[in-house]
CSV table of N, CA and C in Angstrom, one decimal:
chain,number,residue,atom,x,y,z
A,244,UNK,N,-62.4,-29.9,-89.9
A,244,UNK,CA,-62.1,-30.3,-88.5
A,244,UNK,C,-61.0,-31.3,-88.5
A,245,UNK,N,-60.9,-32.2,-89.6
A,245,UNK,CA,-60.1,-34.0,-89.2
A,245,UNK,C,-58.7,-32.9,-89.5
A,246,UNK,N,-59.2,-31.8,-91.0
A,246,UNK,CA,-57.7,-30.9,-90.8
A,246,UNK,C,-57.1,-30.2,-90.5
A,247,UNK,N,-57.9,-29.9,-89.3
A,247,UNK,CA,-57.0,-28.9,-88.0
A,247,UNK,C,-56.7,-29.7,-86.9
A,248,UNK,N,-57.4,-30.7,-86.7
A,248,UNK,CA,-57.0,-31.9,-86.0
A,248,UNK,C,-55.3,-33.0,-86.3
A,249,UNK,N,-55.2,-32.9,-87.4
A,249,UNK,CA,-54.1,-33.6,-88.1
A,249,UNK,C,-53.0,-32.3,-88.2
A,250,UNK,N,-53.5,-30.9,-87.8
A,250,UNK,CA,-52.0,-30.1,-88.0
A,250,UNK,C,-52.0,-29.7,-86.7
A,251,UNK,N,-52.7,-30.2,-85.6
A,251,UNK,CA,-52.4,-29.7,-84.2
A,251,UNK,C,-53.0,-28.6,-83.7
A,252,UNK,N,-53.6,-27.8,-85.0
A,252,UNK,CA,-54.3,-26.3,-84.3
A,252,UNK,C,-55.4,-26.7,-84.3
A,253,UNK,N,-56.3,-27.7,-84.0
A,253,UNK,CA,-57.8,-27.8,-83.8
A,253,UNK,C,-58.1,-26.9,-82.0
A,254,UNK,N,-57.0,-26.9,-81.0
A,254,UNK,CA,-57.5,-26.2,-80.3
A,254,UNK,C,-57.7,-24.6,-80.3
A,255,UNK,N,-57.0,-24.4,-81.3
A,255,UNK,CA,-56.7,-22.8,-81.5
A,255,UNK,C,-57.4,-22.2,-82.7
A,256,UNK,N,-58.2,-23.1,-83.5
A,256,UNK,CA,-59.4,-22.7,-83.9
A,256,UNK,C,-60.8,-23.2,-84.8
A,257,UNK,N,-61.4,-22.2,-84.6
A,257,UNK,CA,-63.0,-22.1,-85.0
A,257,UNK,C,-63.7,-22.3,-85.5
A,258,UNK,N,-64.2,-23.3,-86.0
A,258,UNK,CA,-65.2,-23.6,-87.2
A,258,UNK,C,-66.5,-23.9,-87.0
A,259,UNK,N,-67.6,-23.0,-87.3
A,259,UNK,CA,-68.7,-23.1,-87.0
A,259,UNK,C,-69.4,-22.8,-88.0
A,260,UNK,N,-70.4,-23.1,-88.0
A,260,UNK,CA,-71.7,-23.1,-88.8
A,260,UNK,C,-72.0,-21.4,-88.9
A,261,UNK,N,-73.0,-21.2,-89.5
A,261,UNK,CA,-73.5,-19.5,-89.8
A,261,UNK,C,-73.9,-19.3,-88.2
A,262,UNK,N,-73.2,-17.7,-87.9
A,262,UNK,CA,-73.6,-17.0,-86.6
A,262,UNK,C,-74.3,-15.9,-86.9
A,263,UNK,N,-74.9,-15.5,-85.9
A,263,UNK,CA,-75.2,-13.8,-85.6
A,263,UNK,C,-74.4,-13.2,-84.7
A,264,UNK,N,-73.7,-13.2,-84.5
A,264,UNK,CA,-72.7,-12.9,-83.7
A,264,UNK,C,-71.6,-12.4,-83.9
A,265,UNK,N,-71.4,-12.4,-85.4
A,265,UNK,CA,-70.1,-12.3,-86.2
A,265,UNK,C,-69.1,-10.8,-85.4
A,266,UNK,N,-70.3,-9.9,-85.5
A,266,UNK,CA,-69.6,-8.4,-84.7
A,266,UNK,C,-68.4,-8.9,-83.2
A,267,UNK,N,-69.2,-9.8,-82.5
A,267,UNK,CA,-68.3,-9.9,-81.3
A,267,UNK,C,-67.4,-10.7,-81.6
A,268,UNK,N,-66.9,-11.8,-82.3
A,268,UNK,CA,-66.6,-12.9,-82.4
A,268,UNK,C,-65.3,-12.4,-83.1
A,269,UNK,N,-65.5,-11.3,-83.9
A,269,UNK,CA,-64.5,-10.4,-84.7
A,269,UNK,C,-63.6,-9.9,-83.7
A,270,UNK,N,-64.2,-9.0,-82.8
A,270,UNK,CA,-63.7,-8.3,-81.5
A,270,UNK,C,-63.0,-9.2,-80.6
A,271,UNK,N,-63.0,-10.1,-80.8
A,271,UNK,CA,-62.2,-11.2,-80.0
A,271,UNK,C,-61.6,-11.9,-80.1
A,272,UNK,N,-61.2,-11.6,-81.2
A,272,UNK,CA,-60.1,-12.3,-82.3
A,272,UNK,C,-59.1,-11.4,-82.4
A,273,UNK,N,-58.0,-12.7,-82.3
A,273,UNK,CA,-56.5,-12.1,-82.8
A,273,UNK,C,-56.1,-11.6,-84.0
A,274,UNK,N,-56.6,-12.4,-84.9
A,274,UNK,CA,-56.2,-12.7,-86.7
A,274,UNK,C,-58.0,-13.1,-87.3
A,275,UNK,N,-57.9,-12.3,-88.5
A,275,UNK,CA,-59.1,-12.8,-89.5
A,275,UNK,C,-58.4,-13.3,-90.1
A,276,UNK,N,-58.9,-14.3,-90.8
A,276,UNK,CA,-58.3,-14.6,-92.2
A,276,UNK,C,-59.9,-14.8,-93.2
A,277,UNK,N,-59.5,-13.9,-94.9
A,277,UNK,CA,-60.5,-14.3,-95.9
A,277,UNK,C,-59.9,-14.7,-96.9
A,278,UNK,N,-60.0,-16.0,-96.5
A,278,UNK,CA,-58.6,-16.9,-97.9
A,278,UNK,C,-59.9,-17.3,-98.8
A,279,UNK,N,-60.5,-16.7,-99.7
A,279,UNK,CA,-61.1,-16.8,-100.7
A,279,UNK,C,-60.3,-17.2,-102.0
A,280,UNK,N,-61.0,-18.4,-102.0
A,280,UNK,CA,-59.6,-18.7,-103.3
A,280,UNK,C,-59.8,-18.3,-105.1
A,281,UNK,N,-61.3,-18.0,-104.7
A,281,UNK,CA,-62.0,-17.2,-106.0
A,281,UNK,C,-62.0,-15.9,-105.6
A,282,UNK,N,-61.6,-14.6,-106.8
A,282,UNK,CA,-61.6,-13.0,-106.9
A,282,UNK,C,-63.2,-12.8,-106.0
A,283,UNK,N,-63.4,-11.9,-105.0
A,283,UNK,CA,-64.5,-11.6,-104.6
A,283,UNK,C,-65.2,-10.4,-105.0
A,284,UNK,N,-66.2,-10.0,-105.4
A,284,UNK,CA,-66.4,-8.4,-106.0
A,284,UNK,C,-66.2,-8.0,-105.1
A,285,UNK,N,-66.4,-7.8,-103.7
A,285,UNK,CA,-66.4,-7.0,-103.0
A,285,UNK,C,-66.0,-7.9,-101.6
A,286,UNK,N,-64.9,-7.3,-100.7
A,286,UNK,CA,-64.6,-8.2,-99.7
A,286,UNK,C,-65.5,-7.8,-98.6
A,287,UNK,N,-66.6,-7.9,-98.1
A,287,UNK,CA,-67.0,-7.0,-97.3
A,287,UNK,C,-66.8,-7.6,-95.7
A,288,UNK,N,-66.0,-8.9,-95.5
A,288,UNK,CA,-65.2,-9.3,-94.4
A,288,UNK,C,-64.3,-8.0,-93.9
A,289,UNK,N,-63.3,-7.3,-95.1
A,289,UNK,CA,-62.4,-6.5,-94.9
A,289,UNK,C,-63.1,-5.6,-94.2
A,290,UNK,N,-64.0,-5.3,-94.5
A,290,UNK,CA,-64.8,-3.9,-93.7
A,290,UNK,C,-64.6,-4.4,-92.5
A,291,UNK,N,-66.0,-5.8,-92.5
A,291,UNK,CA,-65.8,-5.5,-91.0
A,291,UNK,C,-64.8,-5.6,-90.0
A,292,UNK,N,-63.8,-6.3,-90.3
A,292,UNK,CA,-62.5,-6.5,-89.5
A,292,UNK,C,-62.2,-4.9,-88.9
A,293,UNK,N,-62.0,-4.4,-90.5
A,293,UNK,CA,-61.1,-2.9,-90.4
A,293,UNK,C,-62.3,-1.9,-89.2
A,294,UNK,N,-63.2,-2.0,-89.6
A,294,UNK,CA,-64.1,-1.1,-88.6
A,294,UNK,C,-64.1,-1.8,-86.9
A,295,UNK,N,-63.7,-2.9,-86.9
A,295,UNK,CA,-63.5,-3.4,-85.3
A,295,UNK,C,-62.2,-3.1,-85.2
A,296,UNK,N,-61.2,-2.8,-86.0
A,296,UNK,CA,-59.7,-2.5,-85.5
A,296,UNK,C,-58.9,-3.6,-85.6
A,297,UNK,N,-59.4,-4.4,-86.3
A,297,UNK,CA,-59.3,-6.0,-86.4
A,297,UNK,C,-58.1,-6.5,-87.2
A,298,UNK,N,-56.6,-7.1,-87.0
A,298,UNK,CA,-56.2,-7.4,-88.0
A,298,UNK,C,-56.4,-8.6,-88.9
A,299,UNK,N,-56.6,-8.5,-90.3
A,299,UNK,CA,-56.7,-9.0,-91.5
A,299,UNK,C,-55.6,-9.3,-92.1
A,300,UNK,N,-56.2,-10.6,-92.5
A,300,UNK,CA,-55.3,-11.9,-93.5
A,300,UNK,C,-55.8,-11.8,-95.0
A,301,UNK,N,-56.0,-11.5,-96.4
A,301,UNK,CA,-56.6,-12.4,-96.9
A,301,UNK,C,-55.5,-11.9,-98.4
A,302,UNK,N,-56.0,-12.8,-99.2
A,302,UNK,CA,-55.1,-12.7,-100.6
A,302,UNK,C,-55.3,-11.9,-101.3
A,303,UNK,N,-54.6,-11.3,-101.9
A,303,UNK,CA,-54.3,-9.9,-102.8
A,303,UNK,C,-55.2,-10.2,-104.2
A,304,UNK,N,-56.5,-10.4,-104.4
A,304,UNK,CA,-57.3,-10.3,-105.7
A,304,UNK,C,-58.6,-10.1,-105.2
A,305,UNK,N,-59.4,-9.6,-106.1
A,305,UNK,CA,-60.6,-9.1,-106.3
A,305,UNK,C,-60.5,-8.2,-105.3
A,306,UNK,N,-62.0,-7.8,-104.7
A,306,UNK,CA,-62.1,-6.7,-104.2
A,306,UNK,C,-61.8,-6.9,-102.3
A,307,UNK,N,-61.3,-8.2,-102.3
A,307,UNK,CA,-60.6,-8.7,-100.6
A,307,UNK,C,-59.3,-7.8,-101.1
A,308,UNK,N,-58.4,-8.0,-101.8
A,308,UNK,CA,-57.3,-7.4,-102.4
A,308,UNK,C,-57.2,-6.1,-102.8
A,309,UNK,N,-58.3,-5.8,-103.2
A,309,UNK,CA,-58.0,-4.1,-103.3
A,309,UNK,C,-58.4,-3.3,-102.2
A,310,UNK,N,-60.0,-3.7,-101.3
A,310,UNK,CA,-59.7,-3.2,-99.6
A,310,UNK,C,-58.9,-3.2,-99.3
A,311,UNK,N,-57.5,-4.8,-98.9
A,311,UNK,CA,-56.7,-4.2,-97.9
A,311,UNK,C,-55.7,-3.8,-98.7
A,312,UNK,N,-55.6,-3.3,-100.3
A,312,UNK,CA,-53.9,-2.4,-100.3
A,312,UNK,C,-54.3,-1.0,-99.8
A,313,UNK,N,-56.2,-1.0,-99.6
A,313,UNK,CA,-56.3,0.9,-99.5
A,313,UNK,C,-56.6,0.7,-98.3
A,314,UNK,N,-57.1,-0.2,-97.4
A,314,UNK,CA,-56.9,-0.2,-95.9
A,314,UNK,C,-56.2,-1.1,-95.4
A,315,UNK,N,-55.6,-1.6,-95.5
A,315,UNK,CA,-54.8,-2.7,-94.4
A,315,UNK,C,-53.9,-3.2,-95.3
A,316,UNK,N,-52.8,-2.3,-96.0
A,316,UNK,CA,-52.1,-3.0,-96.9
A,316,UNK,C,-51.3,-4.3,-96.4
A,317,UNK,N,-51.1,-4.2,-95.0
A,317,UNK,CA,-50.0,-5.4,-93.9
A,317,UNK,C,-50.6,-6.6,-94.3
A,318,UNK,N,-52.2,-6.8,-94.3
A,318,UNK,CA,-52.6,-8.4,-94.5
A,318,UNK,C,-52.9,-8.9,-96.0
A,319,UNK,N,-52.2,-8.4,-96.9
A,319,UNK,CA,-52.3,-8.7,-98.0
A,319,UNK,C,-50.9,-9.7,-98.1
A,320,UNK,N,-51.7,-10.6,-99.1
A,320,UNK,CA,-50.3,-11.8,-99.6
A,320,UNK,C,-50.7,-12.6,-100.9
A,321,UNK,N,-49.9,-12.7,-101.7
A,321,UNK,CA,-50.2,-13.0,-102.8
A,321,UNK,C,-51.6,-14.4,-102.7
A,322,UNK,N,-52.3,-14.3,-103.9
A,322,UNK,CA,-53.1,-15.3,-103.8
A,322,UNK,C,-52.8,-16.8,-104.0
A,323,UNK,N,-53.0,-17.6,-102.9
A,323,UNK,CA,-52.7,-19.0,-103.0
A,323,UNK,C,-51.3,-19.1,-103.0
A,324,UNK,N,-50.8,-17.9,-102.0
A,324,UNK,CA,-49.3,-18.3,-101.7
A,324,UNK,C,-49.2,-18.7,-100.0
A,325,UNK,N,-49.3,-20.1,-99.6
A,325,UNK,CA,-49.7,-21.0,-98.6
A,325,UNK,C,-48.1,-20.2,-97.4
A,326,UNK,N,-47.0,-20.7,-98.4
A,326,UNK,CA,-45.7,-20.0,-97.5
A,326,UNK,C,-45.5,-18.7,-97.1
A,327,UNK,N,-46.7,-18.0,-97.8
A,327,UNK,CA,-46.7,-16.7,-97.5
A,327,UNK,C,-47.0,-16.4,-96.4
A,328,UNK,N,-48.7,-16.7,-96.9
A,328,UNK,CA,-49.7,-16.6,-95.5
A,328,UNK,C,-49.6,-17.1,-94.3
A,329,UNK,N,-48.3,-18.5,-94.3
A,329,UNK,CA,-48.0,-18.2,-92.9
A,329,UNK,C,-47.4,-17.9,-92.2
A,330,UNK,N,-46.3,-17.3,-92.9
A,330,UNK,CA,-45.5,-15.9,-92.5
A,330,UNK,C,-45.9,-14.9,-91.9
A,331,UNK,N,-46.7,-14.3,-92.7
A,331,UNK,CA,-47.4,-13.3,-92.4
A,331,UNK,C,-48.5,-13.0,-91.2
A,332,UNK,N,-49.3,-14.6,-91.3
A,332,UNK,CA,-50.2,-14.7,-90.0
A,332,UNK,C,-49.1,-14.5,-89.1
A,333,UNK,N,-48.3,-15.2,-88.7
A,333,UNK,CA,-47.6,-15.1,-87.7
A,333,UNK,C,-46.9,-13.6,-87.3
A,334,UNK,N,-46.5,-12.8,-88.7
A,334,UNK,CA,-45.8,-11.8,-88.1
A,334,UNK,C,-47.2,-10.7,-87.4
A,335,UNK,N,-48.2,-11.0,-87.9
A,335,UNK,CA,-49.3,-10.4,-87.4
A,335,UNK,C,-49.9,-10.6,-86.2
A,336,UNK,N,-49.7,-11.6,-85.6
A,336,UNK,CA,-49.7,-12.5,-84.5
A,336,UNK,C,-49.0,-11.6,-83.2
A,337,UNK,N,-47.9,-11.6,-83.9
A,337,UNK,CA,-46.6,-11.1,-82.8
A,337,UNK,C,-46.6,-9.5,-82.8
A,338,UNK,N,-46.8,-9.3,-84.0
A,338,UNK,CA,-47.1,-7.5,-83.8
A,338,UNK,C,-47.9,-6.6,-85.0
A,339,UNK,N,-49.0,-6.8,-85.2
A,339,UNK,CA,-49.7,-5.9,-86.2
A,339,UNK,C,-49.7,-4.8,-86.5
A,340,UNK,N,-49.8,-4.2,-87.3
A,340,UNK,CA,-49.7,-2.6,-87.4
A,340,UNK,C,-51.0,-2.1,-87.1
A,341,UNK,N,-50.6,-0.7,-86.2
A,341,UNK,CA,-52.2,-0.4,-85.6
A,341,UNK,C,-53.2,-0.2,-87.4
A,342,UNK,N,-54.5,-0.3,-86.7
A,342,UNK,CA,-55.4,0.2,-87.6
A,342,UNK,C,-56.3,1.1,-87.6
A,343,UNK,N,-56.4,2.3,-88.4
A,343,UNK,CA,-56.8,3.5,-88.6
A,343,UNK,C,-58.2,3.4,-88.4
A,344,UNK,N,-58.8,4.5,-87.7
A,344,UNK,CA,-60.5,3.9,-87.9
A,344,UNK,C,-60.9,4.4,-89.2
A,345,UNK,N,-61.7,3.3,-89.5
A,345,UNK,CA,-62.2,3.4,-91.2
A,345,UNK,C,-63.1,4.9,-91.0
A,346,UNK,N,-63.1,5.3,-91.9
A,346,UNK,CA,-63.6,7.1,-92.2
A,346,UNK,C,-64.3,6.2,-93.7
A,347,UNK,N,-64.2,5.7,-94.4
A,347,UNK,CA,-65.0,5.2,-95.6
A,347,UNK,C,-65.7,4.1,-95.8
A,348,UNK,N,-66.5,4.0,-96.7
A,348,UNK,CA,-66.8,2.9,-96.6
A,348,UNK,C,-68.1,2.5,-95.4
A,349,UNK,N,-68.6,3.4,-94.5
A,349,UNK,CA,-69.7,3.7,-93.9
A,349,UNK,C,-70.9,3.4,-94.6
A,350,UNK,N,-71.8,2.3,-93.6
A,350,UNK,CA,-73.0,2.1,-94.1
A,350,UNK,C,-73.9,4.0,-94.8
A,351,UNK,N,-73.7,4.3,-93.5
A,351,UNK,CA,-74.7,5.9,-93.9
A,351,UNK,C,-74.2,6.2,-95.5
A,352,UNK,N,-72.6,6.4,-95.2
A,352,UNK,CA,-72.3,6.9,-96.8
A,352,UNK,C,-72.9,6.3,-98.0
A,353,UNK,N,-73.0,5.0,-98.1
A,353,UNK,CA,-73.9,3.7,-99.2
A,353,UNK,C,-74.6,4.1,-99.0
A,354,UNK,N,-75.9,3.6,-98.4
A,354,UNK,CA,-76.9,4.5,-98.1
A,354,UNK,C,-77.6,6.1,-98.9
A,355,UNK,N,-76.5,6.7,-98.3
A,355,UNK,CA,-76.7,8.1,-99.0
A,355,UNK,C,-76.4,8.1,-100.8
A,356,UNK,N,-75.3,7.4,-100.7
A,356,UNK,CA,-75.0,7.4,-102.4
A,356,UNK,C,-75.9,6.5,-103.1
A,357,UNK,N,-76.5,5.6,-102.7
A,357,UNK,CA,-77.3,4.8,-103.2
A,357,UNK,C,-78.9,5.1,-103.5
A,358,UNK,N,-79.3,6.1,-102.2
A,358,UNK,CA,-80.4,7.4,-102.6
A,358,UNK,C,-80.1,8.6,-103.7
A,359,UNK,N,-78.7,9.0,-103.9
A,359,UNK,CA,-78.5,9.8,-104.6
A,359,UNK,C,-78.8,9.2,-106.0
A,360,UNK,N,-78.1,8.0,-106.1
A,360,UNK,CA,-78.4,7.1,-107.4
A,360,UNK,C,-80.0,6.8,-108.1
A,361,UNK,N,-80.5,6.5,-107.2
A,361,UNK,CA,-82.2,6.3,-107.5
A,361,UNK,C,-82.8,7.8,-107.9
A,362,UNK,N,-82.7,8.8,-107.2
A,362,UNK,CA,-83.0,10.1,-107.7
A,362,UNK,C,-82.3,10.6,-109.1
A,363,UNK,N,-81.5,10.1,-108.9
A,363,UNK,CA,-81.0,10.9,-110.7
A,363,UNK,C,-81.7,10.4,-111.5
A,364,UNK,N,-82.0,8.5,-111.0
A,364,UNK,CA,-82.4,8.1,-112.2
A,364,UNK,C,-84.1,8.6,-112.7
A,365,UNK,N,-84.4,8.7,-111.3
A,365,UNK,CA,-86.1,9.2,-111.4
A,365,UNK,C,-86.3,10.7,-112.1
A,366,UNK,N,-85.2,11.7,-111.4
A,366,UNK,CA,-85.3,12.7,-111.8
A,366,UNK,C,-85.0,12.7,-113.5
A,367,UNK,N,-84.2,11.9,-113.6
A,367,UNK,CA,-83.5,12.4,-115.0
A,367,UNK,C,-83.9,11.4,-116.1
């Protein structure tokens, strides 16, 4: 907060404690950002953005980095490259590229593959 207050954007953004809310709060946003500064196995921020239509910010490693080069390759920027990312927020700002509705990556699909997984192993 003192360091969004010291760069002038404390009015323009958000820092809160854990929500339930996250679905709407997505929807009503301009820009995500998932600046994880450690590889994540799995970005599952990227989902949700991409499934609300949402554009995404986050750094090109782990599995935040390999979601958006297969869905959102525009919010990808090198990791812990600060002059990037604010390039990029901004050109994202001014005009995003639309986003596809996600077809993969569906709860039901997990789900189903993850049933399929337990049967083999029982069966087999």
């Amino acid at each position: 907060r003192q360091l969004a207050q010291a760069l002038g954007v404390a009015g323009a953004v958000a820092i809160t404690p854990p929500r339930s809310d996250v679905r709407e709060v997505y929807a009503i946003s301009d820009l995500i950002l998932q600046l994880s500064t450690q590889p994540e196995a799995f970005g599952r921020t990227v989902l949700e953005a991409i499934a609300l239509c949402r554009p995404i910010l986050g750094y090109a490693h782990g599995g935040v980095g390999e979601l958006l080069a297969e869905l959102y390759p525009a919010g990808r920027v090198p990791a812990l490259d600060e002059a990037r990312l604010v390039e990029r927020a901004a050109e994202l700002l001014r005009l995003a590229p639309p986003i596809a509705p996600l077809t993969r990556y569906r709860l039901a699909d997990m789900q189903q593959a993850t049933l399929a997984v337990y049967a083999e192993v029982v069966g087999g």
